Tab-separated table of N, CA and C in Angstrom:
chain	number	residue	atom	x	y	z
L	1	ILE	N	0.836	-1.182	-0.038
L	1	ILE	CA	0.088	-0.015	0.024
L	1	ILE	C	0.951	1.181	0.008
L	2	ASN	N	0.661	2.122	-0.897
L	2	ASN	CA	1.489	3.419	-0.974
L	2	ASN	C	0.674	4.452	-0.111
L	3	ALA	N	1.172	4.719	1.004
L	3	ALA	CA	0.459	5.652	1.988
L	3	ALA	C	1.456	6.797	2.490
L	4	GLU	N	0.917	7.861	2.811
L	4	GLU	CA	1.584	8.950	3.417
L	4	GLU	C	1.358	8.901	4.975
L	5	TYR	N	2.489	8.840	5.771
L	5	TYR	CA	2.328	8.709	7.231
L	5	TYR	C	2.752	10.045	7.990
L	6	MET	N	2.057	10.278	8.959
L	6	MET	CA	2.457	11.477	9.786
L	6	MET	C	2.394	10.996	11.309
L	7	GLY	N	3.376	11.420	11.987
L	7	GLY	CA	3.391	11.053	13.509
L	7	GLY	C	4.225	12.142	14.191
L	8	ARG	N	3.707	12.492	15.293
L	8	ARG	CA	4.425	13.480	16.209
L	8	ARG	C	3.864	13.356	17.611
L	9	ASP	N	4.762	13.803	18.504
L	9	ASP	CA	4.373	13.906	20.061
L	9	ASP	C	3.726	15.239	20.293
L	10	ILE	N	3.278	15.405	21.409
L	10	ILE	CA	2.750	16.608	21.943
L	10	ILE	C	3.804	17.781	21.712
L	11	ILE	N	4.986	17.444	22.079
L	11	ILE	CA	6.012	18.596	22.239
L	11	ILE	C	6.934	18.558	21.005
L	12	GLY	N	6.542	17.854	20.016
L	12	GLY	CA	7.468	17.822	18.813
L	12	GLY	C	7.589	16.391	18.323
L	13	ASN	N	8.742	15.952	18.445
L	13	ASN	CA	8.995	14.593	18.025
L	13	ASN	C	10.005	13.944	19.073
L	14	ILE	N	9.602	13.226	20.029
L	14	ILE	CA	10.541	12.604	21.052
L	14	ILE	C	10.631	11.112	20.788
L	15	SER	N	10.145	10.629	19.588
L	15	SER	CA	10.213	9.189	19.287
L	15	SER	C	10.894	8.937	17.964
L	16	THR	N	11.315	7.636	17.840
L	16	THR	CA	11.862	7.389	16.523
L	16	THR	C	11.048	6.246	15.939
L	17	SER	N	10.680	6.364	14.640
L	17	SER	CA	9.775	5.320	14.041
L	17	SER	C	10.486	4.847	12.822
L	18	SER	N	10.093	3.601	12.453
L	18	SER	CA	10.388	3.024	11.188
L	18	SER	C	9.156	2.288	10.598
L	19	ILE	N	9.100	2.463	9.351
L	19	ILE	CA	7.803	1.852	8.705
L	19	ILE	C	8.347	1.008	7.499
L	20	ARG	N	7.746	-0.207	7.393
L	20	ARG	CA	8.108	-1.025	6.287
L	20	ARG	C	6.855	-1.902	5.854
L	21	SER	N	6.894	-2.244	4.592
L	21	SER	CA	5.778	-3.055	4.044
L	21	SER	C	6.172	-4.508	4.135
L	22	THR	N	5.055	-5.385	4.333
L	22	THR	CA	5.330	-6.855	4.282
L	22	THR	C	4.867	-7.463	2.967
L	23	SER	N	5.030	-8.612	2.818
L	23	SER	CA	4.674	-9.305	1.512
L	23	SER	C	3.131	-9.407	1.426
L	24	ASN	N	2.342	-9.438	2.526
L	24	ASN	CA	0.901	-9.693	2.551
L	24	ASN	C	0.222	-8.281	2.643
L	25	LYS	N	0.768	-7.328	2.023
L	25	LYS	CA	0.099	-5.903	1.939
L	25	LYS	C	-0.256	-5.333	3.394
L	26	GLN	N	0.567	-5.565	4.350
L	26	GLN	CA	0.500	-5.031	5.679
L	26	GLN	C	1.660	-4.024	5.889
L	27	ILE	N	1.470	-3.092	6.760
L	27	ILE	CA	2.405	-2.074	7.091
L	27	ILE	C	2.808	-2.320	8.545
L	28	ASN	N	4.174	-2.585	8.814
L	28	ASN	CA	4.733	-2.652	10.217
L	28	ASN	C	5.264	-1.287	10.572
L	29	VAL	N	4.863	-0.779	11.729
L	29	VAL	CA	5.406	0.418	12.147
L	29	VAL	C	6.015	0.187	13.518
L	30	GLU	N	7.257	0.598	13.740
L	30	GLU	CA	7.880	0.494	15.070
L	30	GLU	C	8.053	1.825	15.592
L	31	LEU	N	7.621	2.045	16.770
L	31	LEU	CA	7.510	3.421	17.436
L	31	LEU	C	8.392	3.243	18.585
L	32	THR	N	9.508	3.869	18.968
L	32	THR	CA	10.261	3.794	20.035
L	32	THR	C	10.546	5.160	20.635
L	33	GLN	N	10.333	5.273	22.055
L	33	GLN	CA	10.586	6.474	22.674
L	33	GLN	C	12.037	6.753	22.707
L	34	ARG	N	12.460	7.969	22.459
L	34	ARG	CA	13.894	8.270	22.445
L	34	ARG	C	14.413	8.464	23.936
L	35	TYR	N	13.502	8.719	24.846
L	35	TYR	CA	13.865	8.861	26.285
L	35	TYR	C	13.113	7.865	27.041
L	36	PRO	N	13.731	7.250	28.042
L	36	PRO	CA	13.069	6.152	28.739
L	36	PRO	C	11.909	6.775	29.679
L	37	MET	N	10.734	6.038	29.636
L	37	MET	CA	9.678	6.502	30.342
L	37	MET	C	9.738	5.889	31.808
L	38	LEU	N	9.596	6.819	32.816
L	38	LEU	CA	9.704	6.342	34.158
L	38	LEU	C	8.280	5.845	34.493
L	39	GLY	N	8.176	5.128	35.617
L	39	GLY	CA	6.905	4.545	36.017
L	39	GLY	C	5.892	5.797	36.238
L	40	GLY	N	4.724	5.615	35.650
L	40	GLY	CA	3.683	6.539	35.818
L	40	GLY	C	3.649	7.734	34.711
L	41	TRP	N	4.704	7.797	33.951
L	41	TRP	CA	4.792	8.840	32.971
L	41	TRP	C	3.976	8.394	31.749
L	42	GLN	N	3.385	9.397	31.141
L	42	GLN	CA	2.579	9.108	29.919
L	42	GLN	C	3.113	9.802	28.752
L	43	SER	N	2.876	9.399	27.566
L	43	SER	CA	3.265	10.031	26.376
L	43	SER	C	2.102	10.074	25.480
L	44	ASN	N	1.658	11.281	25.035
L	44	ASN	CA	0.586	11.393	23.948
L	44	ASN	C	1.231	11.619	22.561
L	45	PHE	N	0.648	10.997	21.630
L	45	PHE	CA	1.191	11.170	20.253
L	45	PHE	C	-0.034	11.077	19.258
L	46	PHE	N	0.235	11.718	18.088
L	46	PHE	CA	-0.616	11.755	17.018
L	46	PHE	C	-0.106	10.929	15.889
L	47	TRP	N	-0.932	10.147	15.336
L	47	TRP	CA	-0.667	9.200	14.303
L	47	TRP	C	-1.652	9.318	13.281
L	48	GLY	N	-1.222	9.692	12.047
L	48	GLY	CA	-2.208	9.750	10.934
L	48	GLY	C	-1.615	9.292	9.647
L	49	TYR	N	-2.519	9.082	8.584
L	49	TYR	CA	-2.063	8.618	7.340
L	49	TYR	C	-3.101	8.984	6.267
L	50	ASN	N	-2.600	9.116	5.112
L	50	ASN	CA	-3.380	9.294	3.906
L	50	ASN	C	-3.225	8.014	3.026
L	51	LEU	N	-4.345	7.562	2.560
L	51	LEU	CA	-4.305	6.315	1.736
L	51	LEU	C	-4.865	6.613	0.433
L	52	PRO	N	-4.338	5.856	-0.599
L	52	PRO	CA	-4.853	5.934	-1.929
L	52	PRO	C	-6.262	5.351	-1.960
L	53	LEU	N	-7.130	6.038	-2.641
L	53	LEU	CA	-8.622	5.565	-2.545
L	53	LEU	C	-8.824	4.277	-3.137
L	54	GLY	N	-8.125	3.833	-4.107
L	54	GLY	CA	-8.306	2.543	-4.756
L	54	GLY	C	-8.425	1.455	-3.741
L	55	SER	N	-7.656	1.517	-2.729
L	55	SER	CA	-7.619	0.323	-1.775
L	55	SER	C	-8.666	0.386	-0.725
L	56	VAL	N	-9.419	1.535	-0.547
L	56	VAL	CA	-10.247	1.566	0.541
L	56	VAL	C	-11.730	2.136	0.129
L	57	LEU	N	-11.874	2.439	-1.138
L	57	LEU	CA	-13.122	3.048	-1.496
L	57	LEU	C	-13.872	2.230	-2.581
L	58	GLU	N	-15.197	2.060	-2.400
L	58	GLU	CA	-15.979	1.211	-3.382
L	58	GLU	C	-17.168	2.113	-3.755
L	59	ASN	N	-17.621	1.973	-5.009
L	59	ASN	CA	-18.756	2.756	-5.525
L	59	ASN	C	-19.773	1.744	-6.080
L	60	LYS	N	-20.967	1.891	-5.555
L	60	LYS	CA	-22.085	0.956	-6.113
L	60	LYS	C	-23.321	1.878	-6.217
L	61	ASP	N	-23.693	2.071	-7.460
L	61	ASP	CA	-24.885	2.912	-7.766
L	61	ASP	C	-24.830	4.303	-7.124
L	62	GLY	N	-23.733	4.897	-7.149
L	62	GLY	CA	-23.600	6.300	-6.634
L	62	GLY	C	-23.420	6.402	-5.165
L	63	LEU	N	-23.467	5.340	-4.516
L	63	LEU	CA	-23.141	5.275	-3.073
L	63	LEU	C	-21.841	4.757	-2.785
L	64	TYR	N	-21.004	5.619	-2.216
L	64	TYR	CA	-19.558	5.303	-1.968
L	64	TYR	C	-19.440	4.635	-0.517
L	65	ARG	N	-18.547	3.649	-0.415
L	65	ARG	CA	-18.302	3.050	0.884
L	65	ARG	C	-16.883	3.071	1.117
L	66	LEU	N	-16.417	3.738	2.166
L	66	LEU	CA	-15.045	3.970	2.553
L	66	LEU	C	-14.763	2.856	3.705
L	67	THR	N	-13.743	2.028	3.527
L	67	THR	CA	-13.673	0.968	4.626
L	67	THR	C	-12.205	0.953	5.024
L	68	PHE	N	-11.986	1.048	6.443
L	68	PHE	CA	-10.636	0.908	7.025
L	68	PHE	C	-10.825	0.481	8.428
L	69	SER	N	-9.831	0.089	9.105
L	69	SER	CA	-9.897	-0.479	10.447
L	69	SER	C	-10.137	0.775	11.472
L	70	PHE	N	-11.055	0.407	12.452
L	70	PHE	CA	-11.477	1.387	13.476
L	70	PHE	C	-10.217	1.848	14.217
L	71	ALA	N	-9.522	0.955	14.778
L	71	ALA	CA	-8.399	1.386	15.635
L	71	ALA	C	-7.112	0.881	14.995
L	72	PRO	N	-5.897	1.589	15.249
L	72	PRO	CA	-4.658	0.942	14.675
L	72	PRO	C	-4.329	-0.393	15.406
L	73	HIS	N	-3.823	-1.307	14.668
L	73	HIS	CA	-3.424	-2.464	15.243
L	73	HIS	C	-1.932	-2.444	15.755
L	74	ILE	N	-1.866	-1.792	16.892
L	74	ILE	CA	-0.566	-1.646	17.488
L	74	ILE	C	-0.599	-2.530	18.837
L	75	LYS	N	0.420	-3.463	18.924
L	75	LYS	CA	0.420	-4.438	19.998
L	75	LYS	C	0.822	-3.648	21.198
L	76	LYS	N	0.252	-4.105	22.237
L	76	LYS	CA	0.542	-3.548	23.621
L	76	LYS	C	0.205	-1.974	23.718
L	77	LEU	N	-0.808	-1.602	23.066
L	77	LEU	CA	-1.127	-0.221	23.156
L	77	LEU	C	-2.607	-0.047	23.721
L	78	HIS	N	-2.578	0.758	24.741
L	78	HIS	CA	-3.875	1.101	25.419
L	78	HIS	C	-4.124	2.522	25.213
L	79	SER	N	-5.144	2.904	24.635
L	79	SER	CA	-5.534	4.399	24.328
L	79	SER	C	-6.626	4.817	25.199
L	80	GLU	N	-6.404	5.801	25.971
L	80	GLU	CA	-7.438	6.311	26.804
L	80	GLU	C	-8.498	7.008	25.994
L	81	SER	N	-8.140	7.804	24.950
L	81	SER	CA	-9.129	8.382	24.022
L	81	SER	C	-8.595	8.334	22.703
L	82	VAL	N	-9.421	8.110	21.651
L	82	VAL	CA	-9.115	8.093	20.343
L	82	VAL	C	-10.050	8.879	19.506
L	83	GLU	N	-9.527	9.750	18.704
L	83	GLU	CA	-10.502	10.543	17.781
L	83	GLU	C	-10.100	10.354	16.342
L	84	ILE	N	-11.088	9.860	15.616
L	84	ILE	CA	-10.895	9.493	14.240
L	84	ILE	C	-11.595	10.609	13.370
L	85	GLU	N	-10.915	11.233	12.573
L	85	GLU	CA	-11.480	12.187	11.610
L	85	GLU	C	-11.301	11.733	10.207
L	86	VAL	N	-12.459	11.651	9.477
L	86	VAL	CA	-12.507	11.108	8.106
L	86	VAL	C	-12.998	12.416	7.334
L	87	ARG	N	-12.065	13.027	6.387
L	87	ARG	CA	-12.433	14.099	5.534
L	87	ARG	C	-12.787	13.540	4.291
L	88	LEU	N	-14.004	13.899	3.941
L	88	LEU	CA	-14.559	13.373	2.632
L	88	LEU	C	-14.421	14.546	1.620
L	89	PRO	N	-14.612	14.221	0.356
L	89	PRO	CA	-14.574	15.407	-0.691
L	89	PRO	C	-15.555	16.343	-0.581
L	90	GLU	N	-15.226	17.517	-1.015
L	90	GLU	CA	-16.115	18.680	-0.902
L	90	GLU	C	-17.383	18.356	-1.711
L	91	GLY	N	-18.585	18.589	-1.126
L	91	GLY	CA	-19.861	18.245	-1.819
L	91	GLY	C	-20.464	16.965	-1.414
L	92	ALA	N	-19.718	16.163	-0.674
L	92	ALA	CA	-20.160	14.807	-0.327
L	92	ALA	C	-21.284	14.920	0.775
L	93	SER	N	-22.301	14.012	0.827
L	93	SER	CA	-23.197	13.928	1.860
L	93	SER	C	-23.102	12.661	2.543
L	94	VAL	N	-22.894	12.629	3.795
L	94	VAL	CA	-22.782	11.424	4.638
L	94	VAL	C	-24.145	10.911	4.843
L	95	VAL	N	-24.149	9.529	4.507
L	95	VAL	CA	-25.433	8.815	4.704
L	95	VAL	C	-25.429	8.051	6.073
L	96	LYS	N	-24.434	7.298	6.322
L	96	LYS	CA	-24.270	6.659	7.630
L	96	LYS	C	-22.879	6.189	8.000
L	97	VAL	N	-22.641	5.907	9.169
L	97	VAL	CA	-21.398	5.407	9.557
L	97	VAL	C	-21.511	4.148	10.503
L	98	LYS	N	-20.839	3.144	10.091
L	98	LYS	CA	-20.932	1.812	10.802
L	98	LYS	C	-19.613	1.508	11.318
L	99	ILE	N	-19.590	0.849	12.531
L	99	ILE	CA	-18.408	0.053	13.012
L	99	ILE	C	-18.842	-1.326	13.084
L	100	GLY	N	-18.277	-2.188	12.242
L	100	GLY	CA	-18.660	-3.534	12.136
L	100	GLY	C	-19.971	-3.597	11.591
L	101	LYS	N	-20.974	-4.179	12.227
L	101	LYS	CA	-22.380	-4.223	11.738
L	101	LYS	C	-23.315	-3.177	12.509
L	102	GLN	N	-22.761	-2.408	13.412
L	102	GLN	CA	-23.627	-1.549	14.146
L	102	GLN	C	-23.468	-0.088	13.618
L	103	THR	N	-24.453	0.621	13.642
L	103	THR	CA	-24.460	2.102	13.254
L	103	THR	C	-23.850	2.866	14.448
L	104	ALA	N	-22.822	3.689	14.049
L	104	ALA	CA	-22.069	4.337	15.097
L	104	ALA	C	-22.591	5.858	15.195
L	105	PRO	N	-22.604	6.397	16.424
L	105	PRO	CA	-22.837	7.826	16.536
L	105	PRO	C	-21.673	8.626	16.145
L	106	PHE	N	-21.813	9.745	15.403
L	106	PHE	CA	-20.685	10.532	15.010
L	106	PHE	C	-21.018	12.058	15.007
L	107	GLU	N	-20.028	12.787	15.206
L	107	GLU	CA	-20.165	14.270	15.012
L	107	GLU	C	-19.910	14.648	13.423
L	108	PHE	N	-20.465	15.689	13.115
L	108	PHE	CA	-20.263	16.234	11.674
L	108	PHE	C	-19.720	17.752	11.850
L	109	LYS	N	-18.664	17.888	11.065
L	109	LYS	CA	-18.145	19.285	11.003
L	109	LYS	C	-17.623	19.583	9.524
L	110	ARG	N	-17.296	20.786	9.262
L	110	ARG	CA	-16.753	21.201	7.993
L	110	ARG	C	-15.351	21.638	8.202
L	111	THR	N	-14.426	21.145	7.369
L	111	THR	CA	-13.161	21.475	7.373
L	111	THR	C	-12.780	22.201	5.980
L	112	GLU	N	-12.243	23.414	6.145
L	112	GLU	CA	-11.904	24.226	4.954
L	112	GLU	C	-10.513	24.064	4.582
L	113	LEU	N	-10.192	23.667	3.387
L	113	LEU	CA	-8.816	23.609	2.815
L	113	LEU	C	-8.711	24.598	1.685
L	114	ASN	N	-7.558	24.582	1.059
L	114	ASN	CA	-7.286	25.450	-0.036
L	114	ASN	C	-8.326	25.322	-1.231
L	115	LEU	N	-8.861	26.381	-1.747
L	115	LEU	CA	-9.819	26.350	-2.811
L	115	LEU	C	-11.098	25.759	-2.503
L	116	ASP	N	-11.463	25.438	-1.337
L	116	ASP	CA	-12.765	24.886	-1.068
L	116	ASP	C	-13.738	26.053	-1.011
L	117	VAL	N	-14.914	25.831	-1.514
L	117	VAL	CA	-16.088	26.673	-1.545
L	117	VAL	C	-16.877	26.728	-0.301
L	118	VAL	N	-17.341	25.520	-0.064
L	118	VAL	CA	-18.234	25.338	1.113
L	118	VAL	C	-17.616	24.358	2.231
L	119	GLY	N	-16.388	23.983	2.011
L	119	GLY	CA	-15.695	23.148	2.929
L	119	GLY	C	-15.961	21.636	2.842
L	120	ARG	N	-15.061	20.823	3.467
L	120	ARG	CA	-15.152	19.449	3.200
L	120	ARG	C	-15.918	18.859	4.408
L	121	PRO	N	-16.921	17.930	4.200
L	121	PRO	CA	-17.479	17.291	5.393
L	121	PRO	C	-16.579	16.391	6.070
L	122	THR	N	-16.552	16.510	7.358
L	122	THR	CA	-15.661	15.696	8.178
L	122	THR	C	-16.460	14.959	9.227
L	123	VAL	N	-16.368	13.659	9.311
L	123	VAL	CA	-16.948	12.729	10.189
L	123	VAL	C	-15.921	12.601	11.388
L	124	VAL	N	-16.376	12.820	12.528
L	124	VAL	CA	-15.555	12.701	13.742
L	124	VAL	C	-16.074	11.719	14.636
L	125	LEU	N	-15.286	10.586	14.932
L	125	LEU	CA	-15.703	9.537	15.984
L	125	LEU	C	-14.866	9.623	17.126
L	126	ASN	N	-15.374	9.565	18.322
L	126	ASN	CA	-14.530	9.593	19.486
L	126	ASN	C	-14.873	8.213	20.198
L	127	ALA	N	-13.747	7.629	20.831
L	127	ALA	CA	-13.822	6.433	21.568
L	127	ALA	C	-12.915	6.509	22.869
L	128	ALA	N	-13.187	5.864	23.829
L	128	ALA	CA	-12.435	5.809	25.149
L	128	ALA	C	-12.045	4.389	25.446
L	129	ASN	N	-10.878	4.332	26.053
L	129	ASN	CA	-10.241	3.134	26.543
L	129	ASN	C	-10.236	1.951	25.454
L	130	ILE	N	-9.505	2.246	24.456
L	130	ILE	CA	-9.341	1.258	23.388
L	130	ILE	C	-8.213	0.356	23.651
L	131	VAL	N	-8.378	-0.975	23.427
L	131	VAL	CA	-7.331	-1.951	23.496
L	131	VAL	C	-7.561	-2.658	22.090
L	132	ASP	N	-6.356	-2.820	21.517
L	132	ASP	CA	-6.417	-3.318	20.092
L	132	ASP	C	-7.275	-4.431	19.856
L	133	PRO	N	-7.185	-5.682	20.601
L	133	PRO	CA	-8.071	-6.767	20.243
L	133	PRO	C	-9.587	-6.384	20.403
L	134	ASP	N	-9.895	-5.348	21.145
L	134	ASP	CA	-11.374	-5.080	21.421
L	134	ASP	C	-11.960	-4.397	20.286
L	135	HIS	N	-11.195	-3.652	19.444
L	135	HIS	CA	-11.640	-2.777	18.399
L	135	HIS	C	-10.958	-3.039	17.158
L	136	SER	N	-10.870	-4.298	16.629
L	136	SER	CA	-10.222	-4.585	15.486
L	136	SER	C	-11.344	-4.800	14.290
L	137	GLU	N	-12.415	-4.116	14.537
L	137	GLU	CA	-13.492	-4.219	13.572
L	137	GLU	C	-13.262	-3.033	12.480
L	138	SER	N	-13.901	-3.241	11.367
L	138	SER	CA	-13.797	-2.252	10.249
L	138	SER	C	-14.740	-1.053	10.540
L	139	LEU	N	-14.336	0.098	10.093
L	139	LEU	CA	-15.116	1.285	10.015
L	139	LEU	C	-15.613	1.595	8.577
L	140	TYR	N	-17.000	1.612	8.455
L	140	TYR	CA	-17.559	2.028	7.129
L	140	TYR	C	-18.176	3.392	7.134
L	141	VAL	N	-17.802	4.206	6.148
L	141	VAL	CA	-18.433	5.460	5.996
L	141	VAL	C	-19.162	5.486	4.627
L	142	TYR	N	-20.433	5.630	4.607
L	142	TYR	CA	-21.232	5.582	3.411
L	142	TYR	C	-21.547	6.920	3.109
L	143	TYR	N	-21.409	7.411	1.899
L	143	TYR	CA	-21.711	8.763	1.352
L	143	TYR	C	-22.027	8.853	-0.099
L	144	THR	N	-22.652	9.846	-0.466
L	144	THR	CA	-22.964	10.220	-1.900
L	144	THR	C	-22.145	11.394	-2.331
L	145	PHE	N	-21.802	11.489	-3.579
L	145	PHE	CA	-20.971	12.448	-4.096
L	145	PHE	C	-21.352	12.711	-5.513
L	146	SER	N	-21.405	14.067	-5.932
L	146	SER	CA	-21.725	14.440	-7.288
L	146	SER	C	-20.435	14.909	-7.964
L	147	VAL	N	-20.417	14.509	-9.271
L	147	VAL	CA	-19.189	14.879	-10.140
L	147	VAL	C	-19.025	16.344	-10.236
L	148	PHE	N	-20.221	17.046	-10.227
L	148	PHE	CA	-20.138	18.667	-10.258
L	148	PHE	C	-19.075	19.154	-9.337
L	149	TRP	N	-19.011	18.619	-8.088
L	149	TRP	CA	-18.102	19.182	-7.077
L	149	TRP	C	-16.663	18.956	-7.369
L	150	MET	N	-16.489	17.916	-8.210
L	150	MET	CA	-15.022	17.647	-8.598
L	150	MET	C	-14.574	18.568	-9.663
L	151	LEU	N	-15.550	19.117	-10.498
L	151	LEU	CA	-15.267	19.963	-11.610
L	151	LEU	C	-15.358	21.545	-11.165
L	152	LEU	N	-15.902	21.769	-9.929
L	152	LEU	CA	-16.104	23.197	-9.539
L	152	LEU	C	-14.738	23.835	-9.339
L	153	GLU	N	-13.783	23.330	-8.650
L	153	GLU	CA	-12.477	24.079	-8.435
L	153	GLU	C	-11.768	24.338	-9.779
L	154	PRO	N	-11.603	23.476	-10.684
L	154	PRO	CA	-10.935	23.839	-11.983
L	154	PRO	C	-11.742	24.882	-12.674
L	155	LEU	N	-13.081	24.782	-12.655
L	155	LEU	CA	-13.787	25.780	-13.221
L	155	LEU	C	-13.726	27.241	-12.672
L	156	LEU	N	-13.603	27.294	-11.288
L	156	LEU	CA	-13.315	28.552	-10.667
L	156	LEU	C	-12.005	29.122	-10.984
L	157	ILE	N	-10.968	28.218	-11.035
L	157	ILE	CA	-9.582	28.745	-11.341
L	157	ILE	C	-9.657	29.174	-12.842
L	158	THR	N	-10.194	28.520	-13.729
L	158	THR	CA	-10.197	28.942	-15.185
L	158	THR	C	-11.029	30.179	-15.265
L	159	THR	N	-12.089	30.261	-14.624
L	159	THR	CA	-12.911	31.570	-14.637
L	159	THR	C	-12.171	32.774	-14.156
L	160	GLY	N	-11.428	32.494	-13.118
L	160	GLY	CA	-10.509	33.541	-12.466
L	160	GLY	C	-9.442	34.113	-13.412
L	161	PHE	N	-8.790	33.131	-14.028
L	161	PHE	CA	-7.760	33.508	-14.973
L	161	PHE	C	-8.273	34.139	-16.133
L	162	LEU	N	-9.444	33.732	-16.720
L	162	LEU	CA	-10.141	34.294	-17.836
L	162	LEU	C	-10.550	35.789	-17.488
L	163	PHE	N	-11.077	36.015	-16.249
L	163	PHE	CA	-11.446	37.329	-15.891
L	163	PHE	C	-10.200	38.257	-15.870
L	164	CYS	N	-9.174	37.770	-15.331
L	164	CYS	CA	-7.819	38.590	-15.223
L	164	CYS	C	-7.454	38.936	-16.621
L	165	PHE	N	-7.494	38.032	-17.609
L	165	PHE	CA	-6.946	38.228	-18.981
L	165	PHE	C	-7.931	39.265	-19.539
L	166	ILE	N	-9.197	39.158	-19.423
L	166	ILE	CA	-10.151	40.177	-20.029
L	166	ILE	C	-9.966	41.482	-19.404
L	167	ILE	N	-9.863	41.598	-18.168
L	167	ILE	CA	-9.488	42.893	-17.597
L	167	ILE	C	-8.184	43.562	-18.109
L	168	SER	N	-7.258	42.686	-18.201
L	168	SER	CA	-5.819	43.196	-18.705
L	168	SER	C	-5.997	43.590	-20.165
L	169	MET	N	-6.788	42.856	-20.960
L	169	MET	CA	-7.054	43.205	-22.364
L	169	MET	C	-7.697	44.566	-22.522
L	170	ILE	N	-8.804	44.759	-21.681
L	170	ILE	CA	-9.439	45.974	-21.641
L	170	ILE	C	-8.584	47.220	-21.154
L	171	TYR	N	-7.655	47.003	-20.143
L	171	TYR	CA	-6.850	47.939	-19.597
L	171	TYR	C	-5.808	48.361	-20.707
L	172	VAL	N	-5.363	47.397	-21.509
L	172	VAL	CA	-4.263	47.700	-22.477
L	172	VAL	C	-4.887	48.578	-23.669
L	173	ARG	N	-6.141	48.364	-23.840
L	173	ARG	CA	-6.785	48.936	-25.015
L	173	ARG	C	-7.259	50.341	-24.744
L	174	LEU	N	-7.336	50.727	-23.407
L	174	LEU	CA	-7.887	52.003	-23.040
L	174	LEU	C	-6.798	53.110	-23.415
L	175	PRO	N	-7.358	54.270	-23.831
L	175	PRO	CA	-6.397	55.396	-24.376
L	175	PRO	C	-5.634	55.968	-23.024
């Protein structure tokens, strides 16, 4: 799987990580603290990744299904709180979110990125006290999406450049 990984600690980067692919399309991540943790100390970290859509997205009659694991499969990891944010394409409408076979409660917010007109819908799921074997189920996000929204940004950029060229042509021809 060709993916982009991001990881950091609360105060920067106090850990060393290595990432490698295995022959059965799995990713092994080794995360090691640079400084020894004394008894009772805790370390908070952020771990995120971007995946190519071909491996996790299916389209059936205009209904898209995004599928990935609910919790990271990290051995010997206990998470007091986990927040999963799934950013969908601009213009998508969330139909439902499932964890395994159960419908999951989720928060909805808009995230604005470069050139977004109305912002991207973002599904936010929160969970507490996660232990890897307990939450190895898949997370499914079902949504609808119109091709119009995919063409909107290029149309806006083209229209902006065309407007600038027309204004410059008028300006040059003025006496």
